[in-house]
Short mmCIF file of C-alpha atoms in Angstrom, two decimals:
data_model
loop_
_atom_site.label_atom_id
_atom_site.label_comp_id
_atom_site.label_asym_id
_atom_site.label_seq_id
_atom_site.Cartn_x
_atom_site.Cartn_y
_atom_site.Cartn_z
CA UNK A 1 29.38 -201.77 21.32
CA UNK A 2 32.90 -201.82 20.21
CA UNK A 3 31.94 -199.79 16.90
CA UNK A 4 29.92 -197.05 19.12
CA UNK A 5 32.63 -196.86 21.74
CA UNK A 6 34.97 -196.28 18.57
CA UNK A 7 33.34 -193.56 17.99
CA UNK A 8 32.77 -191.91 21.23
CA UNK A 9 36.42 -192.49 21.43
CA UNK A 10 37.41 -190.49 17.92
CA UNK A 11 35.30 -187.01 19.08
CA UNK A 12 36.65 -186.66 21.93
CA UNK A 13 38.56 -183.42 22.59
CA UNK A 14 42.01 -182.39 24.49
CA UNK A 15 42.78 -180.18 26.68
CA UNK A 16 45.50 -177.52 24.70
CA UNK A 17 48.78 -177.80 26.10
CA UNK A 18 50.12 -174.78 27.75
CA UNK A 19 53.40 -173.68 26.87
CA UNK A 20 54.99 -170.96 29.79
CA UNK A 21 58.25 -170.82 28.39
CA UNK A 22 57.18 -168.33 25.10
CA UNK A 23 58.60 -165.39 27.05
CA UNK A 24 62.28 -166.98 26.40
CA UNK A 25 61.72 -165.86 22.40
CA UNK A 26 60.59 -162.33 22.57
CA UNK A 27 63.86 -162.25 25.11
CA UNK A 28 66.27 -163.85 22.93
CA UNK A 29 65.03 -161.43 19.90
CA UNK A 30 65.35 -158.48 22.03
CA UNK A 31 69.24 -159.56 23.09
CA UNK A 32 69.55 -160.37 19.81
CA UNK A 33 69.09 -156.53 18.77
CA UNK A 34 70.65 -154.79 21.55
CA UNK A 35 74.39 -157.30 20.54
CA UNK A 36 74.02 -156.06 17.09
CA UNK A 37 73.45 -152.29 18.32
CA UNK A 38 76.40 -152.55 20.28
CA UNK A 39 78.72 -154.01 17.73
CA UNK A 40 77.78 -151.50 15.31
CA UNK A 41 78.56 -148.37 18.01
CA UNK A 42 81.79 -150.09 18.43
CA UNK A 43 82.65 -150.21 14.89
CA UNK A 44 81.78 -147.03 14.74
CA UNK A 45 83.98 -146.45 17.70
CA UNK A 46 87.12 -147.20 15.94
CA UNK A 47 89.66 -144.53 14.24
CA UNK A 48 91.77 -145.68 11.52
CA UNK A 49 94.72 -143.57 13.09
CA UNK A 50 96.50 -143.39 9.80
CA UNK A 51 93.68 -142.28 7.89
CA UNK A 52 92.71 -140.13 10.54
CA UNK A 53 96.44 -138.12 10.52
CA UNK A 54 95.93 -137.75 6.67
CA UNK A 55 92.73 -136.18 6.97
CA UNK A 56 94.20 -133.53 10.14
CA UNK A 57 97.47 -133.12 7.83
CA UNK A 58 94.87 -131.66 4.56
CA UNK A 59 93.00 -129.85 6.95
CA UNK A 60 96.13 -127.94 8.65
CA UNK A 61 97.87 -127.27 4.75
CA UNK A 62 93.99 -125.99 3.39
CA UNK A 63 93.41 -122.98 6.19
CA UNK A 64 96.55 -122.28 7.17
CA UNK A 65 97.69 -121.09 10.90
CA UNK A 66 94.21 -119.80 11.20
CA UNK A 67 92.64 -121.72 14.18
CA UNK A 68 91.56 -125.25 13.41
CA UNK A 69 88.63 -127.64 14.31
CA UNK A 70 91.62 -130.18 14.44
CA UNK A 71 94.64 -129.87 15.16
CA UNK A 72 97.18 -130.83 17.54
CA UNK A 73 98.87 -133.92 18.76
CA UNK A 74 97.87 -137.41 16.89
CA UNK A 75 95.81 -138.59 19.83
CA UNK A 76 92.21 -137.19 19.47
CA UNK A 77 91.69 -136.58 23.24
CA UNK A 78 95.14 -134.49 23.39
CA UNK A 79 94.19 -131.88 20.94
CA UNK A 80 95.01 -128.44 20.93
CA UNK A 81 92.40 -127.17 19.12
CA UNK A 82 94.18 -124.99 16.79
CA UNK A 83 97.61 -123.36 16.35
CA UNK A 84 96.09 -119.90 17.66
CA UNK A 85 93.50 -120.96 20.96
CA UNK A 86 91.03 -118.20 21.61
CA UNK A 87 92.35 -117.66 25.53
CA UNK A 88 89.56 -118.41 27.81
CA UNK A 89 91.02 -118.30 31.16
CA UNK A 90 89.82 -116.66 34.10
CA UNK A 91 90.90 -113.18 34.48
CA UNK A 92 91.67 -111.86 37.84
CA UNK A 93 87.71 -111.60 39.01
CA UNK A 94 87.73 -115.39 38.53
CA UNK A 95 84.56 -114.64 35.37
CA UNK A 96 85.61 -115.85 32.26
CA UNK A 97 87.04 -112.95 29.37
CA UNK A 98 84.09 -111.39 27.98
CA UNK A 99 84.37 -111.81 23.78
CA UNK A 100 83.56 -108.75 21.68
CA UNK A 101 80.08 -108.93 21.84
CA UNK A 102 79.94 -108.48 25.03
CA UNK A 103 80.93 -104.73 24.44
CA UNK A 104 78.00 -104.41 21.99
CA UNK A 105 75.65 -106.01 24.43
CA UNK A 106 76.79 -103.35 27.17
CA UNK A 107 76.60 -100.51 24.95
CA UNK A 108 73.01 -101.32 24.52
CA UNK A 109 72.04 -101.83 27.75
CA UNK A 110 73.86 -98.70 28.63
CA UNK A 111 71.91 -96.45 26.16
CA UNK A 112 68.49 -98.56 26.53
CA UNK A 113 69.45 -97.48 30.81
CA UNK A 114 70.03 -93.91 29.42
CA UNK A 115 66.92 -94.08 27.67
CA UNK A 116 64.65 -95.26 30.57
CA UNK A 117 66.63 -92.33 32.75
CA UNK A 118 65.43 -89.83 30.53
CA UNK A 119 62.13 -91.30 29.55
CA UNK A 120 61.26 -91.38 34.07
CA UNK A 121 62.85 -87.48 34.11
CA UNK A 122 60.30 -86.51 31.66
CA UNK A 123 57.50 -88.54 33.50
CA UNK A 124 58.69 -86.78 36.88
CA UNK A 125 58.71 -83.33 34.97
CA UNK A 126 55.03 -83.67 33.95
CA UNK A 127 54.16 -84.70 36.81
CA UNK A 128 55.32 -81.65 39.13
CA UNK A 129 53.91 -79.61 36.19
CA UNK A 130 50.71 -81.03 36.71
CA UNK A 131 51.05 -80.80 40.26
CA UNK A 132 51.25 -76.99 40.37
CA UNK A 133 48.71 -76.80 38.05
CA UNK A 134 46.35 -77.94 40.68
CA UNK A 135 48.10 -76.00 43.46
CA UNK A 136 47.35 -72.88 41.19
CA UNK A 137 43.36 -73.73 40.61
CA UNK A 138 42.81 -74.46 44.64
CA UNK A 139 44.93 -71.21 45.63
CA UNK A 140 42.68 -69.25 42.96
CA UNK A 141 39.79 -70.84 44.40
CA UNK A 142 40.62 -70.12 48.11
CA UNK A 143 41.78 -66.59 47.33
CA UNK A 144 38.43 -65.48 46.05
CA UNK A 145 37.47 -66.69 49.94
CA UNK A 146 40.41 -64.70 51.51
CA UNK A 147 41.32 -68.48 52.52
CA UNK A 148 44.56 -68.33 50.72
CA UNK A 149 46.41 -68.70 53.91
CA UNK A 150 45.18 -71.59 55.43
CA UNK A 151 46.49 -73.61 53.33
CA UNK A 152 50.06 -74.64 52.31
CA UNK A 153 51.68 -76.55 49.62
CA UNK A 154 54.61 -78.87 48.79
CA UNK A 155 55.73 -81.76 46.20
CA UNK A 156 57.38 -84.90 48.03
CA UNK A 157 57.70 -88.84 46.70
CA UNK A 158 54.10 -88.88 47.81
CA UNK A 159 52.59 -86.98 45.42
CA UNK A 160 50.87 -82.90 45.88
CA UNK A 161 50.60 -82.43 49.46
CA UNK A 162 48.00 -79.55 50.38
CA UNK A 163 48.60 -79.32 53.88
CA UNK A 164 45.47 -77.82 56.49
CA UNK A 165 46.88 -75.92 59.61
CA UNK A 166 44.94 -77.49 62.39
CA UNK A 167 44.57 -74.31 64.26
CA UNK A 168 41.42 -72.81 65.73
CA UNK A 169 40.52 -72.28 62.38
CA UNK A 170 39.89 -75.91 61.02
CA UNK A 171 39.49 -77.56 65.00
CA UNK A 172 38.78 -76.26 68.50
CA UNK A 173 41.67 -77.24 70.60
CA UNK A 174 41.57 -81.49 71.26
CA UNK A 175 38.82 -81.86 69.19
CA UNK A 176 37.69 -83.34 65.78
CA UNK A 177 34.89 -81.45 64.99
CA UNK A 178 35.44 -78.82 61.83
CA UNK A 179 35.04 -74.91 62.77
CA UNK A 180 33.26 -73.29 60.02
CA UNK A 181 35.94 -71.60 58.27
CA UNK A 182 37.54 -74.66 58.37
CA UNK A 183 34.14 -76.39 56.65
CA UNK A 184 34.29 -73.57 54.39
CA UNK A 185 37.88 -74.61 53.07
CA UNK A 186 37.27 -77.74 52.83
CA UNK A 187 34.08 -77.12 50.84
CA UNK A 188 36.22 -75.21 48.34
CA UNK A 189 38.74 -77.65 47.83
CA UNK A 190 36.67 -80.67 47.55
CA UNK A 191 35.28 -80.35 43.81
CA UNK A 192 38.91 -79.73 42.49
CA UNK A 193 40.32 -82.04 44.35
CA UNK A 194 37.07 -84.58 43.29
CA UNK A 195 37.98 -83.93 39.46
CA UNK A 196 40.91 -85.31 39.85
CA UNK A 197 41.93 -89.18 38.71
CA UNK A 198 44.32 -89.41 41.73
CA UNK A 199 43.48 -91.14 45.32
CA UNK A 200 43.55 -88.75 48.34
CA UNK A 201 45.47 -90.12 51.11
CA UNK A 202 44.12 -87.73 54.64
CA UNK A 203 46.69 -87.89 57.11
CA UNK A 204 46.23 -86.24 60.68
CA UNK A 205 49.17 -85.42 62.74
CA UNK A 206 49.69 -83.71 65.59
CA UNK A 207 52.88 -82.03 67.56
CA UNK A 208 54.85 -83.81 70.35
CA UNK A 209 52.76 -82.43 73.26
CA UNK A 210 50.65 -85.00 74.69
CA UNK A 211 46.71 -84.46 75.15
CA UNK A 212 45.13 -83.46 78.55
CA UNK A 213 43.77 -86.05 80.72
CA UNK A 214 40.16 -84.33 80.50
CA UNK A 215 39.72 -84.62 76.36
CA UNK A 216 37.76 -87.32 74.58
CA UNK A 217 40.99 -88.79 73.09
CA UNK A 218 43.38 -91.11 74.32
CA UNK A 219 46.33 -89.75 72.53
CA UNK A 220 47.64 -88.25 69.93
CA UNK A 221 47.24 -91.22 67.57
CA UNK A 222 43.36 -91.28 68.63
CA UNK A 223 43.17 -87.38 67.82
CA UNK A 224 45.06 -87.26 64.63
CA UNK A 225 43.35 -90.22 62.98
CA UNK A 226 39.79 -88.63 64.28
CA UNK A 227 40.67 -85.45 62.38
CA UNK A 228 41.79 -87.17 59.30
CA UNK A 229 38.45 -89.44 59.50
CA UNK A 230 36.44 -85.92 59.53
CA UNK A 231 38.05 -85.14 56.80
CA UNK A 232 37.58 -87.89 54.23
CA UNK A 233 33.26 -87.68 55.61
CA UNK A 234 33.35 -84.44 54.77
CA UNK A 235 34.68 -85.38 51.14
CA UNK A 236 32.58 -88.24 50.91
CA UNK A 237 29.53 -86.21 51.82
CA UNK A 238 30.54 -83.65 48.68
CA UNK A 239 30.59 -86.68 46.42
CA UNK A 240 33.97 -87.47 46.69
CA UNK A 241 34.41 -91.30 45.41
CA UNK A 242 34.60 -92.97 48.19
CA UNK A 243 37.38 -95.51 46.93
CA UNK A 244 39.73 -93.06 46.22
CA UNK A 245 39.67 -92.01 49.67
CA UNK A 246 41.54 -93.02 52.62
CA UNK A 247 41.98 -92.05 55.83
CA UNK A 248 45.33 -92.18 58.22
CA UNK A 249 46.13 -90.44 61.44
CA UNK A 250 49.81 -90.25 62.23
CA UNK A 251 49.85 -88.48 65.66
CA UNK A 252 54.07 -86.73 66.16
CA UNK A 253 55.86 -89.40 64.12
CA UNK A 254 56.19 -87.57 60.87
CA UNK A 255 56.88 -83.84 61.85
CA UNK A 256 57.48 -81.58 59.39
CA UNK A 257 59.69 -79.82 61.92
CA UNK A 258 62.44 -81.31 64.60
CA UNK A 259 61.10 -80.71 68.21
CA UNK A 260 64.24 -77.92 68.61
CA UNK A 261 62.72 -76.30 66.02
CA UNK A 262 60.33 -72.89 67.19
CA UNK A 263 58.04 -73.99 64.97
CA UNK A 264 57.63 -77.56 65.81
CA UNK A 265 54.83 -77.08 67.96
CA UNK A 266 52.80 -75.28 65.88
CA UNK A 267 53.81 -76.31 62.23
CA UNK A 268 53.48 -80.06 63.15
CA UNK A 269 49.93 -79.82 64.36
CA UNK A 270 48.08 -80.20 60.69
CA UNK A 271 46.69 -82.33 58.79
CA UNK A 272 47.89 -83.04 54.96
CA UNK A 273 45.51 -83.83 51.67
CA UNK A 274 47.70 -86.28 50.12
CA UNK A 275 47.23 -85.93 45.90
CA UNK A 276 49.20 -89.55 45.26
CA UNK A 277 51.28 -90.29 42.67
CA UNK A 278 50.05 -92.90 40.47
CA UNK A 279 53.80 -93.51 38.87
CA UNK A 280 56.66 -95.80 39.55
CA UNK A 281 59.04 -95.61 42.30
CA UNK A 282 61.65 -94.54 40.05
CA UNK A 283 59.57 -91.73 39.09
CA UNK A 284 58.39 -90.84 42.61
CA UNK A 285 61.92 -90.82 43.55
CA UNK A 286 62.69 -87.96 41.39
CA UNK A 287 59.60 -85.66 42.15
CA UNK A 288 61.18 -83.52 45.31
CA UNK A 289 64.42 -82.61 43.31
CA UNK A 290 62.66 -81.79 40.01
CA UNK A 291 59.97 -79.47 42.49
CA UNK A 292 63.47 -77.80 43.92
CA UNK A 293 64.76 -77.06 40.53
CA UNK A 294 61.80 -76.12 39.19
CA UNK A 295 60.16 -72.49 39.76
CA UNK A 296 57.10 -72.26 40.67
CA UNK A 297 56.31 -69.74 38.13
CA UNK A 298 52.65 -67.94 38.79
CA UNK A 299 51.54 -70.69 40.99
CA UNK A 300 51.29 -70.61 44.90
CA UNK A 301 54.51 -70.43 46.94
CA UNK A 302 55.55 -74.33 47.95
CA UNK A 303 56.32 -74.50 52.22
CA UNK A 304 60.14 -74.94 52.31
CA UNK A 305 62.49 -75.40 54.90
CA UNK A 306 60.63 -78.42 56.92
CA UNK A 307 62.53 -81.90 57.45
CA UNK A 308 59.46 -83.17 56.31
CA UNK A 309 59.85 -86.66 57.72
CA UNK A 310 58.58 -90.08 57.10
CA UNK A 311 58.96 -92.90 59.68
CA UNK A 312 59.28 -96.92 58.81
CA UNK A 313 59.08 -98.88 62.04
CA UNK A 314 59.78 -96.05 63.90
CA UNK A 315 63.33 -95.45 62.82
CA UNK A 316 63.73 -94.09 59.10
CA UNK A 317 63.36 -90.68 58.05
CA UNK A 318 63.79 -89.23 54.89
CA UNK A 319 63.54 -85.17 53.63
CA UNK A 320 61.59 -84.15 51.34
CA UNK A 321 61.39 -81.49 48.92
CA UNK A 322 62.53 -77.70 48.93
CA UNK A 323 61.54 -75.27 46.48
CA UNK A 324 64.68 -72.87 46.77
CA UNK A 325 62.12 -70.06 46.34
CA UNK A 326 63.66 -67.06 48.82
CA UNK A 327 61.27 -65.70 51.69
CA UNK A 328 58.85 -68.72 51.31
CA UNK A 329 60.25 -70.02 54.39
CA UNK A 330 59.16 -66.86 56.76
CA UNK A 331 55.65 -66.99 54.90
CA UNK A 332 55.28 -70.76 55.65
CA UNK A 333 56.14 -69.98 59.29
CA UNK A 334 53.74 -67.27 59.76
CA UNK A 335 50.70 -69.51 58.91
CA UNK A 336 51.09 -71.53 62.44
CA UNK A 337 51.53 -68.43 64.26
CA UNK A 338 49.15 -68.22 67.42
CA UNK A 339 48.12 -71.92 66.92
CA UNK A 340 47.20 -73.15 70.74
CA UNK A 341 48.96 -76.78 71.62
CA UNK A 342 46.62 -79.63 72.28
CA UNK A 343 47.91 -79.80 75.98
CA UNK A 344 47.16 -78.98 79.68
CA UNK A 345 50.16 -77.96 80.21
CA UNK A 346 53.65 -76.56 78.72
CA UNK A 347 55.78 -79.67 78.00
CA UNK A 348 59.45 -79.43 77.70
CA UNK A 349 61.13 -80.40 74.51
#
């Protein structure tokens, strides 16, 4: 029994003994490290201050009263930085004194601005070139249909703007519906106009009178955007591209005339055939005054004299172009003459 319990006794196995507290090495090591970092950053803290004057002294007699990397009083932290400091105080618009480059840098910007001036006058030259190109091929066009004069021209930011007196020619008084010399115009214009990459932005508009109470319209608005949506159908139905269409209908806020002017009534009452420019603003921007300096040589005479306005919320106008071109202005006039007001009645201005 004794022998077998013996043994039993000398197989028997125990449970490992834990031990929680190895954590406390891996610390220790990692204090350990971080001491001797510490020493050795303040070691290398430390300026031998005689050694240190030796080395400014070599440095000073070696370049002499050019500006030095040292230099100065002994302590490091009072140092002048040289016997000859580049001056970088403020000036008197509190920005710091530009260095020589700086000169360089703004004569290259200046002639890289030049550049992009006379790269966007170029662009806007084309451009009314182009434009009176077209303006040539539709009055050529109309003119073989003695339909010359229904039609006027002029260059703004906008683009080519062939403008369609909405007399009794183009639409019975208060209506929408095309006359048929007016469907015979527009016929004649729409394959130019169709060739073209540019959208075509319709715009109705109408003078200041306001409708009678017995027409199909509300109001102006309702009559000037029904006109321009006649329009871009009757485009569309010629095989105009439809996405390069668009219709608008402005009713008085964009006259071409002021309501003291004679003309007003008559000249304001139109609707416009919008060739847009597809350039940048900068380039739009410049369109109206290269038109006015530019002739427009054998091409069809541009309407001048109008105040040609364009309304943002209702408040801001802005002129557009002239042409300069002498007795264009009379001609212009005498294409509204005998147009009959979309009103009951006389209105006063």
């Amino acid at each position: 029994m004794s022998a077998a319990h013996k043994r039993r006794h000398k197989h028997e196995e125990h449970e490992e003994h834990v031990n929680h507290e190895r954590w406390l090495v891996s610390y220790a090591d990692m204090l350990t490290v971080l001491m001797a970092l510490f020493i050795v950053l303040f070691a290398l803290s430390q300026i031998d201050q005689l050694k240190f004057a030796q080395f400014k002294d070599g440095l000073t007699k070696g370049t002499a009263n050019s500006n030095q990397a040292v230099s100065g009083s002994a302590g490091v932290l009072d140092a002048t930085n040289g016997d000859m400091p580049i001056d970088i105080s403020p000036n008197s618009t509190g920005q710091p004194l530009q260095q020589s480059i700086s000169s360089e840098v703004r004569t290259v910007l200046q002639k890289a601005q030049t550049a992009q001036q006379q790269q966007d006058l170029n662009a806007a030259q084309q451009e009314v070139s182009d434009y009176r190109e077209i303006a040539k091929q539709l009055n050529d066009a109309l003119t073989a249909k003695d339909d010359q004069d229904q039609v006027t021209y002029r260059i703004t930011s906008d683009g080519l703007v062939v403008g369609l007196v909405a007399d009794n020619v183009f639409f019975a008084n208060a209506s929408a519906d095309v006359e048929t010399k007016g469907r015979e115009v527009l016929d004649t214009i729409a394959p130019i106009l169709a060739q073209l990459p540019n959208d075509i932005a319709v715009q109705g508009h109408t003078n200041s009178l306001p409708l009678s109470g017995s027409t199909r319209y509300r109001d102006n608005w309702d009559l000037s955007a029904a006109r321009a949506m006649t329009v871009v159908q009757r485009f569309a139905a010629a095989g105009m591209a439809s996405n390069r269409l668009s219709g608008t209908g402005y009713a008085d806020s964009r006259p071409l005339y002021p309501d003291t002017d004679p003309r007003a009534v008559n000249g304001n009452r139109r609707v416009d055939l919008v060739v847009a420019s597809p350039s940048s603003d900068a380039v739009k921007a410049l369109l109206p005054k290269v038109a006015q300096q530019t002739p427009t040589g054998d091409g069809p005479a541009e309407l001048t004299g109008t105040s040609d306005t364009s309304t943002t919320d209702g408040a801001t106008t802005v002129p557009a172009s002239t042409t300069g071109q002498t007795g264009t202005v009379a001609a212009a006039a005498d294409i509204a003459t005998g147009i009959t007001p979309d009103l009951a009645s006389a209105v006063a201005h």
